[in-house]
Amino acid sequence: GQEMALSGALGKRSSAVASSLIRYSLTGAGMTVTIYLAYLGITALNVTPVWAIAMVYPLAVLASYFLNKSWAFRSSRPHVESVWRFILTHSVGYLLNISLLAVFTTVFPWSHQVVEAIVLVVVGGFLFFALRLFVFPREEERARRLWGRARVGD
């Protein structure tokens, strides 16, 4: 009885994670291509790499909030609760992006184009887990963390 319920709950949970991962990946891929092309365009205008990403990243975060909230994670969390968490999460992502780019293009003589392409993937992985667990958790997951219960309504 309990093992079947647990197995079903785990299967449902992993399916929900997989679905949000696929939607996040599609959203993220589109945003990553957009960020990278904008970055390349701005650096082609002789703007330094760090300044270029510093300009592009905040605009991408704004578009990303609405895409992730409404589609990737299908969150019903009110804006008043999710916006500050999203901004905090992306602020960490922003600092991580700039720090890694700065270190790997100034300390090491590596191509900024290659470094930024890799950094965007690393930051994207960090953001998925932070958004899924901290910004846009499913209602059942929020209740479980708050009340220590496996199901809402017990």
Tab-separated table of N, CA and C in Angstrom:
chain	number	residue	atom	x	y	z
A	1	GLY	N	0.804	-1.194	0.000
A	1	GLY	CA	0.000	0.000	0.000
A	1	GLY	C	0.847	1.258	0.000
A	2	GLN	N	1.619	1.430	1.078
A	2	GLN	CA	2.420	2.653	1.199
A	2	GLN	C	3.522	2.706	0.163
A	3	GLU	N	4.124	1.539	-0.150
A	3	GLU	CA	5.192	1.516	-1.148
A	3	GLU	C	4.667	1.932	-2.513
A	4	MET	N	3.458	1.454	-2.868
A	4	MET	CA	2.844	1.810	-4.154
A	4	MET	C	2.549	3.308	-4.189
A	5	ALA	N	2.042	3.850	-3.090
A	5	ALA	CA	1.738	5.284	-3.030
A	5	ALA	C	3.018	6.098	-3.163
A	6	LEU	N	4.072	5.649	-2.472
A	6	LEU	CA	5.356	6.347	-2.550
A	6	LEU	C	5.919	6.267	-3.959
A	7	SER	N	5.850	5.081	-4.573
A	7	SER	CA	6.332	4.893	-5.933
A	7	SER	C	5.567	5.790	-6.903
A	8	GLY	N	4.251	5.847	-6.745
A	8	GLY	CA	3.429	6.705	-7.597
A	8	GLY	C	3.755	8.173	-7.403
A	9	ALA	N	3.963	8.566	-6.145
A	9	ALA	CA	4.301	9.963	-5.853
A	9	ALA	C	5.653	10.331	-6.436
A	10	LEU	N	6.628	9.419	-6.327
A	10	LEU	CA	7.952	9.693	-6.888
A	10	LEU	C	7.905	9.762	-8.407
A	11	GLY	N	7.142	8.869	-9.025
A	11	GLY	CA	6.997	8.889	-10.478
A	11	GLY	C	6.350	10.168	-10.958
A	12	LYS	N	5.308	10.594	-10.251
A	12	LYS	CA	4.608	11.841	-10.593
A	12	LYS	C	5.536	13.038	-10.414
A	13	ARG	N	6.304	13.020	-9.333
A	13	ARG	CA	7.224	14.119	-9.054
A	13	ARG	C	8.336	14.182	-10.104
A	14	SER	N	8.923	13.028	-10.461
A	14	SER	CA	9.996	13.041	-11.455
A	14	SER	C	9.445	13.436	-12.818
A	15	SER	N	8.205	13.078	-13.115
A	15	SER	CA	7.573	13.490	-14.367
A	15	SER	C	7.373	15.004	-14.390
A	16	ALA	N	6.970	15.575	-13.267
A	16	ALA	CA	6.789	17.029	-13.180
A	16	ALA	C	8.131	17.743	-13.331
A	17	VAL	N	9.169	17.194	-12.723
A	17	VAL	CA	10.508	17.789	-12.849
A	17	VAL	C	10.982	17.706	-14.297
A	18	ALA	N	10.775	16.537	-14.919
A	18	ALA	CA	11.192	16.363	-16.314
A	18	ALA	C	10.447	17.331	-17.232
A	19	SER	N	9.147	17.488	-17.016
A	19	SER	CA	8.365	18.417	-17.842
A	19	SER	C	8.856	19.845	-17.693
A	20	SER	N	9.084	20.262	-16.451
A	20	SER	CA	9.560	21.638	-16.253
A	20	SER	C	10.979	21.798	-16.784
A	21	LEU	N	11.787	20.744	-16.709
A	21	LEU	CA	13.143	20.810	-17.252
A	21	LEU	C	13.114	20.985	-18.776
A	22	ILE	N	12.223	20.271	-19.434
A	22	ILE	CA	12.106	20.402	-20.891
A	22	ILE	C	11.642	21.808	-21.265
A	23	ARG	N	10.601	22.293	-20.608
A	23	ARG	CA	10.106	23.651	-20.906
A	23	ARG	C	11.163	24.699	-20.571
A	24	TYR	N	11.843	24.527	-19.415
A	24	TYR	CA	12.916	25.454	-19.039
A	24	TYR	C	14.041	25.414	-20.072
A	25	SER	N	14.379	24.220	-20.524
A	25	SER	CA	15.458	24.077	-21.510
A	25	SER	C	15.115	24.778	-22.813
A	26	LEU	N	13.874	24.634	-23.261
A	26	LEU	CA	13.459	25.317	-24.489
A	26	LEU	C	13.473	26.835	-24.302
A	27	THR	N	12.944	27.287	-23.171
A	27	THR	CA	12.972	28.715	-22.860
A	27	THR	C	14.416	29.185	-22.745
A	28	GLY	N	15.209	28.419	-22.009
A	28	GLY	CA	16.611	28.782	-21.799
A	28	GLY	C	17.417	28.778	-23.081
A	29	ALA	N	17.160	27.807	-23.945
A	29	ALA	CA	17.888	27.759	-25.220
A	29	ALA	C	17.581	29.000	-26.046
A	30	GLY	N	16.322	29.359	-26.103
A	30	GLY	CA	15.950	30.569	-26.836
A	30	GLY	C	16.565	31.815	-26.237
A	31	MET	N	16.525	31.907	-24.915
A	31	MET	CA	17.111	33.069	-24.235
A	31	MET	C	18.633	33.075	-24.396
A	32	THR	N	19.259	31.899	-24.315
A	32	THR	CA	20.717	31.815	-24.437
A	32	THR	C	21.176	32.255	-25.817
A	33	VAL	N	20.489	31.796	-26.847
A	33	VAL	CA	20.840	32.210	-28.210
A	33	VAL	C	20.663	33.723	-28.348
A	34	THR	N	19.568	34.235	-27.822
A	34	THR	CA	19.309	35.678	-27.888
A	34	THR	C	20.388	36.466	-27.145
A	35	ILE	N	20.724	36.027	-25.932
A	35	ILE	CA	21.765	36.704	-25.142
A	35	ILE	C	23.094	36.658	-25.886
A	36	TYR	N	23.445	35.500	-26.392
A	36	TYR	CA	24.745	35.338	-27.042
A	36	TYR	C	24.843	36.183	-28.308
A	37	LEU	N	23.789	36.194	-29.117
A	37	LEU	CA	23.810	37.010	-30.331
A	37	LEU	C	23.879	38.503	-29.996
A	38	ALA	N	23.130	38.923	-28.987
A	38	ALA	CA	23.199	40.324	-28.566
A	38	ALA	C	24.596	40.652	-28.042
A	39	TYR	N	25.157	39.745	-27.260
A	39	TYR	CA	26.510	39.901	-26.730
A	39	TYR	C	27.523	40.049	-27.866
A	40	LEU	N	27.446	39.164	-28.862
A	40	LEU	CA	28.369	39.239	-29.996
A	40	LEU	C	28.178	40.549	-30.768
A	41	GLY	N	26.941	40.963	-30.936
A	41	GLY	CA	26.667	42.219	-31.632
A	41	GLY	C	27.230	43.424	-30.909
A	42	ILE	N	27.076	43.441	-29.603
A	42	ILE	CA	27.580	44.581	-28.820
A	42	ILE	C	29.105	44.577	-28.780
A	43	THR	N	29.717	43.401	-28.613
A	43	THR	CA	31.192	43.366	-28.606
A	43	THR	C	31.752	43.712	-29.981
A	44	ALA	N	30.985	43.450	-31.042
A	44	ALA	CA	31.426	43.829	-32.397
A	44	ALA	C	31.475	45.357	-32.543
A	45	LEU	N	30.762	46.065	-31.674
A	45	LEU	CA	30.780	47.538	-31.665
A	45	LEU	C	31.911	48.079	-30.782
A	46	ASN	N	32.854	47.205	-30.430
A	46	ASN	CA	34.029	47.538	-29.612
A	46	ASN	C	33.707	47.845	-28.151
A	47	VAL	N	32.593	47.303	-27.667
A	47	VAL	CA	32.283	47.373	-26.242
A	47	VAL	C	33.020	46.199	-25.604
A	48	THR	N	33.639	46.413	-24.440
A	48	THR	CA	34.384	45.332	-23.793
A	48	THR	C	33.438	44.178	-23.428
A	49	PRO	N	33.954	42.940	-23.393
A	49	PRO	CA	33.103	41.787	-23.098
A	49	PRO	C	32.313	41.893	-21.791
A	50	VAL	N	32.951	42.329	-20.722
A	50	VAL	CA	32.255	42.414	-19.433
A	50	VAL	C	31.143	43.455	-19.484
A	51	TRP	N	31.390	44.610	-20.105
A	51	TRP	CA	30.343	45.632	-20.224
A	51	TRP	C	29.215	45.152	-21.123
A	52	ALA	N	29.545	44.418	-22.163
A	52	ALA	CA	28.518	43.921	-23.078
A	52	ALA	C	27.551	42.981	-22.348
A	53	ILE	N	28.084	42.026	-21.591
A	53	ILE	CA	27.198	41.099	-20.880
A	53	ILE	C	26.477	41.820	-19.744
A	54	ALA	N	27.108	42.819	-19.168
A	54	ALA	CA	26.460	43.613	-18.115
A	54	ALA	C	25.229	44.345	-18.654
A	55	MET	N	25.226	44.693	-19.916
A	55	MET	CA	24.072	45.357	-20.527
A	55	MET	C	23.004	44.350	-20.954
A	56	VAL	N	23.417	43.244	-21.508
A	56	VAL	CA	22.482	42.271	-22.073
A	56	VAL	C	21.756	41.473	-20.987
A	57	TYR	N	22.476	41.056	-19.986
A	57	TYR	CA	21.934	40.139	-18.986
A	57	TYR	C	20.675	40.667	-18.286
A	58	PRO	N	20.645	41.908	-17.793
A	58	PRO	CA	19.429	42.378	-17.107
A	58	PRO	C	18.181	42.385	-17.996
A	59	LEU	N	18.334	42.718	-19.265
A	59	LEU	CA	17.186	42.703	-20.173
A	59	LEU	C	16.684	41.281	-20.387
A	60	ALA	N	17.604	40.355	-20.470
A	60	ALA	CA	17.235	38.951	-20.636
A	60	ALA	C	16.513	38.427	-19.391
A	61	VAL	N	16.919	38.883	-18.218
A	61	VAL	CA	16.278	38.452	-16.975
A	61	VAL	C	14.807	38.863	-16.959
A	62	LEU	N	14.514	40.059	-17.398
A	62	LEU	CA	13.133	40.543	-17.422
A	62	LEU	C	12.263	39.662	-18.319
A	63	ALA	N	12.703	39.400	-19.520
A	63	ALA	CA	11.950	38.531	-20.429
A	63	ALA	C	11.841	37.118	-19.864
A	64	SER	N	12.907	36.651	-19.270
A	64	SER	CA	12.961	35.303	-18.708
A	64	SER	C	11.949	35.109	-17.574
A	65	TYR	N	11.751	36.123	-16.741
A	65	TYR	CA	10.804	36.011	-15.630
A	65	TYR	C	9.422	35.603	-16.141
A	66	PHE	N	8.943	36.336	-17.116
A	66	PHE	CA	7.592	36.081	-17.605
A	66	PHE	C	7.478	34.730	-18.318
A	67	LEU	N	8.489	34.370	-19.101
A	67	LEU	CA	8.475	33.074	-19.781
A	67	LEU	C	8.545	31.916	-18.783
A	68	ASN	N	9.416	32.030	-17.799
A	68	ASN	CA	9.568	30.956	-16.818
A	68	ASN	C	8.364	30.831	-15.901
A	69	LYS	N	7.844	31.941	-15.428
A	69	LYS	CA	6.699	31.895	-14.516
A	69	LYS	C	5.476	31.312	-15.210
A	70	SER	N	5.188	31.815	-16.399
A	70	SER	CA	3.949	31.408	-17.053
A	70	SER	C	4.037	30.079	-17.790
A	71	TRP	N	5.193	29.749	-18.348
A	71	TRP	CA	5.258	28.555	-19.191
A	71	TRP	C	6.175	27.471	-18.639
A	72	ALA	N	7.422	27.791	-18.388
A	72	ALA	CA	8.382	26.751	-17.999
A	72	ALA	C	8.008	26.073	-16.686
A	73	PHE	N	7.630	26.869	-15.679
A	73	PHE	CA	7.321	26.291	-14.368
A	73	PHE	C	5.832	26.345	-14.036
A	74	ARG	N	5.062	27.043	-14.884
A	74	ARG	CA	3.600	27.150	-14.709
A	74	ARG	C	3.239	27.455	-13.260
A	75	SER	N	3.851	28.504	-12.768
A	75	SER	CA	3.711	28.841	-11.357
A	75	SER	C	2.498	29.726	-11.095
A	76	SER	N	1.826	29.421	-9.995
A	76	SER	CA	0.722	30.272	-9.552
A	76	SER	C	1.154	31.151	-8.377
A	77	ARG	N	2.428	31.068	-8.027
A	77	ARG	CA	2.929	31.881	-6.919
A	77	ARG	C	2.723	33.348	-7.276
A	78	PRO	N	2.184	34.129	-6.354
A	78	PRO	CA	1.948	35.554	-6.639
A	78	PRO	C	3.262	36.298	-6.964
A	79	HIS	N	3.142	37.313	-7.821
A	79	HIS	CA	4.310	38.109	-8.208
A	79	HIS	C	5.040	38.661	-6.986
A	80	VAL	N	4.285	39.067	-5.975
A	80	VAL	CA	4.908	39.662	-4.791
A	80	VAL	C	5.852	38.675	-4.102
A	81	GLU	N	5.589	37.386	-4.225
A	81	GLU	CA	6.470	36.364	-3.647
A	81	GLU	C	7.557	35.917	-4.612
A	82	SER	N	7.240	35.882	-5.900
A	82	SER	CA	8.200	35.321	-6.854
A	82	SER	C	9.182	36.336	-7.432
A	83	VAL	N	8.787	37.591	-7.562
A	83	VAL	CA	9.669	38.569	-8.208
A	83	VAL	C	10.968	38.755	-7.433
A	84	TRP	N	10.884	38.955	-6.122
A	84	TRP	CA	12.111	39.193	-5.347
A	84	TRP	C	13.011	37.956	-5.352
A	85	ARG	N	12.401	36.772	-5.327
A	85	ARG	CA	13.182	35.539	-5.374
A	85	ARG	C	13.861	35.378	-6.735
A	86	PHE	N	13.126	35.739	-7.789
A	86	PHE	CA	13.674	35.664	-9.141
A	86	PHE	C	14.832	36.643	-9.293
A	87	ILE	N	14.646	37.855	-8.796
A	87	ILE	CA	15.708	38.870	-8.877
A	87	ILE	C	16.934	38.424	-8.081
A	88	LEU	N	16.719	37.902	-6.893
A	88	LEU	CA	17.838	37.412	-6.076
A	88	LEU	C	18.571	36.283	-6.789
A	89	THR	N	17.829	35.319	-7.313
A	89	THR	CA	18.429	34.188	-8.019
A	89	THR	C	19.229	34.654	-9.231
A	90	HIS	N	18.639	35.552	-10.006
A	90	HIS	CA	19.337	36.032	-11.192
A	90	HIS	C	20.480	36.983	-10.845
A	91	SER	N	20.411	37.627	-9.707
A	91	SER	CA	21.547	38.450	-9.265
A	91	SER	C	22.754	37.563	-8.995
A	92	VAL	N	22.503	36.422	-8.372
A	92	VAL	CA	23.587	35.462	-8.154
A	92	VAL	C	24.103	34.957	-9.504
A	93	GLY	N	23.178	34.633	-10.423
A	93	GLY	CA	23.575	34.203	-11.764
A	93	GLY	C	24.365	35.267	-12.504
A	94	TYR	N	23.949	36.507	-12.354
A	94	TYR	CA	24.616	37.649	-12.978
A	94	TYR	C	26.060	37.789	-12.471
A	95	LEU	N	26.206	37.748	-11.147
A	95	LEU	CA	27.547	37.856	-10.557
A	95	LEU	C	28.420	36.663	-10.930
A	96	LEU	N	27.830	35.486	-10.972
A	96	LEU	CA	28.555	34.291	-11.379
A	96	LEU	C	29.013	34.424	-12.834
A	97	ASN	N	28.123	34.892	-13.701
A	97	ASN	CA	28.452	35.070	-15.113
A	97	ASN	C	29.597	36.065	-15.296
A	98	ILE	N	29.465	37.227	-14.701
A	98	ILE	CA	30.499	38.264	-14.846
A	98	ILE	C	31.821	37.810	-14.233
A	99	SER	N	31.759	37.177	-13.071
A	99	SER	CA	32.987	36.719	-12.409
A	99	SER	C	33.723	35.683	-13.243
A	100	LEU	N	32.994	34.689	-13.728
A	100	LEU	CA	33.630	33.652	-14.534
A	100	LEU	C	34.195	34.222	-15.841
A	101	LEU	N	33.435	35.105	-16.474
A	101	LEU	CA	33.911	35.726	-17.706
A	101	LEU	C	35.171	36.550	-17.440
A	102	ALA	N	35.150	37.333	-16.386
A	102	ALA	CA	36.304	38.174	-16.060
A	102	ALA	C	37.538	37.330	-15.747
A	103	VAL	N	37.372	36.312	-14.923
A	103	VAL	CA	38.503	35.467	-14.542
A	103	VAL	C	39.086	34.746	-15.754
A	104	PHE	N	38.224	34.127	-16.551
A	104	PHE	CA	38.725	33.301	-17.644
A	104	PHE	C	39.127	34.078	-18.894
A	105	THR	N	38.896	35.401	-18.886
A	105	THR	CA	39.390	36.194	-20.021
A	105	THR	C	40.503	37.159	-19.623
A	106	THR	N	40.675	37.393	-18.331
A	106	THR	CA	41.763	38.283	-17.897
A	106	THR	C	42.910	37.503	-17.259
A	107	VAL	N	42.598	36.557	-16.389
A	107	VAL	CA	43.640	35.749	-15.754
A	107	VAL	C	44.221	34.761	-16.766
A	108	PHE	N	43.326	34.180	-17.566
A	108	PHE	CA	43.746	33.254	-18.614
A	108	PHE	C	43.507	33.929	-19.962
A	109	PRO	N	44.340	33.703	-20.916
A	109	PRO	CA	44.157	34.361	-22.220
A	109	PRO	C	43.180	33.608	-23.129
A	110	TRP	N	42.012	33.280	-22.619
A	110	TRP	CA	41.061	32.493	-23.378
A	110	TRP	C	40.101	33.395	-24.152
A	111	SER	N	39.593	32.898	-25.239
A	111	SER	CA	38.655	33.628	-26.098
A	111	SER	C	37.373	33.943	-25.331
A	112	HIS	N	37.004	35.208	-25.312
A	112	HIS	CA	35.791	35.590	-24.583
A	112	HIS	C	34.544	34.958	-25.207
A	113	GLN	N	34.542	34.715	-26.515
A	113	GLN	CA	33.388	34.105	-27.169
A	113	GLN	C	33.165	32.673	-26.656
A	114	VAL	N	34.243	31.914	-26.550
A	114	VAL	CA	34.149	30.533	-26.071
A	114	VAL	C	33.813	30.506	-24.589
A	115	VAL	N	34.486	31.339	-23.813
A	115	VAL	CA	34.238	31.381	-22.365
A	115	VAL	C	32.779	31.710	-22.088
A	116	GLU	N	32.243	32.739	-22.743
A	116	GLU	CA	30.855	33.131	-22.472
A	116	GLU	C	29.881	32.041	-22.895
A	117	ALA	N	30.139	31.342	-23.974
A	117	ALA	CA	29.266	30.240	-24.391
A	117	ALA	C	29.215	29.158	-23.310
A	118	ILE	N	30.353	28.828	-22.719
A	118	ILE	CA	30.419	27.821	-21.656
A	118	ILE	C	29.768	28.344	-20.375
A	119	VAL	N	30.055	29.593	-20.040
A	119	VAL	CA	29.506	30.191	-18.821
A	119	VAL	C	27.973	30.224	-18.879
A	120	LEU	N	27.402	30.518	-20.029
A	120	LEU	CA	25.946	30.549	-20.141
A	120	LEU	C	25.322	29.186	-19.823
A	121	VAL	N	25.978	28.106	-20.190
A	121	VAL	CA	25.477	26.766	-19.885
A	121	VAL	C	25.594	26.483	-18.378
A	122	VAL	N	26.721	26.839	-17.788
A	122	VAL	CA	26.939	26.632	-16.350
A	122	VAL	C	25.912	27.425	-15.537
A	123	VAL	N	25.754	28.689	-15.866
A	123	VAL	CA	24.802	29.539	-15.145
A	123	VAL	C	23.376	29.029	-15.365
A	124	GLY	N	23.075	28.553	-16.565
A	124	GLY	CA	21.750	28.006	-16.850
A	124	GLY	C	21.410	26.813	-15.978
A	125	GLY	N	22.372	25.941	-15.735
A	125	GLY	CA	22.144	24.795	-14.854
A	125	GLY	C	21.867	25.221	-13.427
A	126	PHE	N	22.659	26.157	-12.949
A	126	PHE	CA	22.434	26.704	-11.607
A	126	PHE	C	21.031	27.304	-11.511
A	127	LEU	N	20.646	28.083	-12.520
A	127	LEU	CA	19.356	28.766	-12.490
A	127	LEU	C	18.178	27.792	-12.497
A	128	PHE	N	18.274	26.695	-13.256
A	128	PHE	CA	17.162	25.738	-13.271
A	128	PHE	C	16.852	25.255	-11.862
A	129	PHE	N	17.865	24.794	-11.160
A	129	PHE	CA	17.625	24.253	-9.825
A	129	PHE	C	17.160	25.331	-8.852
A	130	ALA	N	17.714	26.512	-8.943
A	130	ALA	CA	17.296	27.603	-8.060
A	130	ALA	C	15.856	28.024	-8.346
A	131	LEU	N	15.495	28.117	-9.622
A	131	LEU	CA	14.127	28.502	-9.977
A	131	LEU	C	13.133	27.417	-9.579
A	132	ARG	N	13.481	26.183	-9.818
A	132	ARG	CA	12.575	25.062	-9.531
A	132	ARG	C	12.329	24.902	-8.034
A	133	LEU	N	13.367	25.098	-7.235
A	133	LEU	CA	13.241	24.840	-5.800
A	133	LEU	C	12.922	26.078	-4.966
A	134	PHE	N	13.391	27.242	-5.392
A	134	PHE	CA	13.298	28.441	-4.568
A	134	PHE	C	12.297	29.463	-5.093
A	135	VAL	N	12.219	29.626	-6.395
A	135	VAL	CA	11.387	30.691	-6.960
A	135	VAL	C	9.997	30.190	-7.337
A	136	PHE	N	9.934	29.092	-8.102
A	136	PHE	CA	8.665	28.595	-8.613
A	136	PHE	C	8.399	27.136	-8.224
A	137	PRO	N	8.445	26.789	-6.942
A	137	PRO	CA	8.179	25.391	-6.577
A	137	PRO	C	6.711	25.059	-6.798
A	138	ARG	N	6.434	23.778	-7.017
A	138	ARG	CA	5.053	23.314	-7.137
A	138	ARG	C	4.374	23.496	-5.782
A	139	GLU	N	3.045	23.657	-5.805
A	139	GLU	CA	2.293	23.860	-4.559
A	139	GLU	C	2.522	22.718	-3.570
A	140	GLU	N	2.547	21.447	-4.082
A	140	GLU	CA	2.751	20.311	-3.181
A	140	GLU	C	4.119	20.381	-2.497
A	141	GLU	N	5.135	20.818	-3.260
A	141	GLU	CA	6.484	20.900	-2.710
A	141	GLU	C	6.574	22.008	-1.667
A	142	ARG	N	5.887	23.118	-1.923
A	142	ARG	CA	5.873	24.214	-0.948
A	142	ARG	C	5.223	23.740	0.345
A	143	ALA	N	4.086	23.035	0.230
A	143	ALA	CA	3.378	22.549	1.413
A	143	ALA	C	4.220	21.536	2.177
A	144	ARG	N	4.897	20.641	1.449
A	144	ARG	CA	5.721	19.617	2.106
A	144	ARG	C	6.835	20.281	2.907
A	145	ARG	N	7.473	21.300	2.325
A	145	ARG	CA	8.557	21.975	3.048
A	145	ARG	C	8.018	22.731	4.262
A	146	LEU	N	6.834	23.322	4.111
A	146	LEU	CA	6.267	24.084	5.225
A	146	LEU	C	5.761	23.190	6.344
A	147	TRP	N	5.078	22.093	5.975
A	147	TRP	CA	4.393	21.288	6.971
A	147	TRP	C	4.983	19.904	7.167
A	148	GLY	N	5.946	19.526	6.345
A	148	GLY	CA	6.557	18.211	6.487
A	148	GLY	C	5.650	17.070	6.095
A	149	ARG	N	4.672	17.349	5.238
A	149	ARG	CA	3.719	16.328	4.829
A	149	ARG	C	3.955	15.937	3.373
A	150	ALA	N	3.613	14.719	3.054
A	150	ALA	CA	3.754	14.228	1.689
A	150	ALA	C	2.631	14.720	0.787
A	151	ARG	N	1.454	15.015	1.385
A	151	ARG	CA	0.316	15.439	0.568
A	151	ARG	C	-0.314	16.691	1.153
A	152	VAL	N	-0.836	17.520	0.280
A	152	VAL	CA	-1.582	18.694	0.715
A	152	VAL	C	-2.969	18.222	1.162
A	153	GLY	N	-3.496	18.801	2.221
A	153	GLY	CA	-4.839	18.487	2.667
A	153	GLY	C	-4.930	17.371	3.680
A	154	ASP	N	-3.826	16.885	4.187
A	154	ASP	CA	-3.853	15.833	5.219
A	154	ASP	C	-4.366	16.398	6.519
